[in-house]
């Protein structure tokens, strides 16, 4: 499996997905490259239908749609749901998202 989904994340996603899944939509995971090598990738989630170049993966009963970059970056990663004093929402851990050092001086 390319990535895992925790119990808490699956429960929250299944609640949100609802009717959209019946319309052929899935949860789109889109990787966005940072401005320089040190910032790595971030991820955006939304609802969409698959395009020809996309990978469609079902994990824990949830249909995920990934563009080629997201599929590469999320390999071996995880999606969790965090609900604490600091934040509430989905947390995506992607070991291949990059982020290293560069000369931008923004550290």
Coordinates of C-alpha atoms in Angstrom, one line a residue, residues 59-95:
X59 CA -7.6 2.7 1.3
X60 CA -9.9 1.8 4.1
X61 CA -13.0 2.2 1.9
X62 CA -11.9 5.7 0.7
X63 CA -11.2 6.4 -2.9
X64 CA -8.0 8.6 -3.2
X65 CA -7.0 10.3 -6.5
X66 CA -3.3 11.2 -6.8
X67 CA -1.5 13.1 -9.5
X68 CA 1.9 11.5 -10.4
X69 CA 3.9 13.8 -8.1
X70 CA 1.6 13.2 -5.1
X71 CA 1.8 9.4 -5.7
X72 CA 5.6 9.6 -5.6
X73 CA 5.8 11.9 -2.6
X74 CA 3.2 10.0 -0.5
X75 CA 4.8 6.5 -1.0
X76 CA 5.3 5.1 2.5
X77 CA 3.5 8.1 4.2
X78 CA 0.4 8.4 6.3
X79 CA -2.7 10.5 6.8
X80 CA -3.9 11.1 10.3
X81 CA -6.5 13.4 11.9
X82 CA -5.3 15.7 14.7
X83 CA -7.6 17.3 17.2
X84 CA -5.8 19.1 20.0
X85 CA -5.3 22.6 21.4
X86 CA -2.9 23.6 18.7
X87 CA -4.8 22.4 15.6
X88 CA -7.6 20.4 14.2
X89 CA -7.5 18.7 10.8
X90 CA -5.8 16.2 8.6
X91 CA -2.0 15.7 9.0
X92 CA -0.1 14.2 6.0
X93 CA 3.3 12.7 6.7
X94 CA 5.2 12.1 3.5
X95 CA 8.8 10.8 3.8

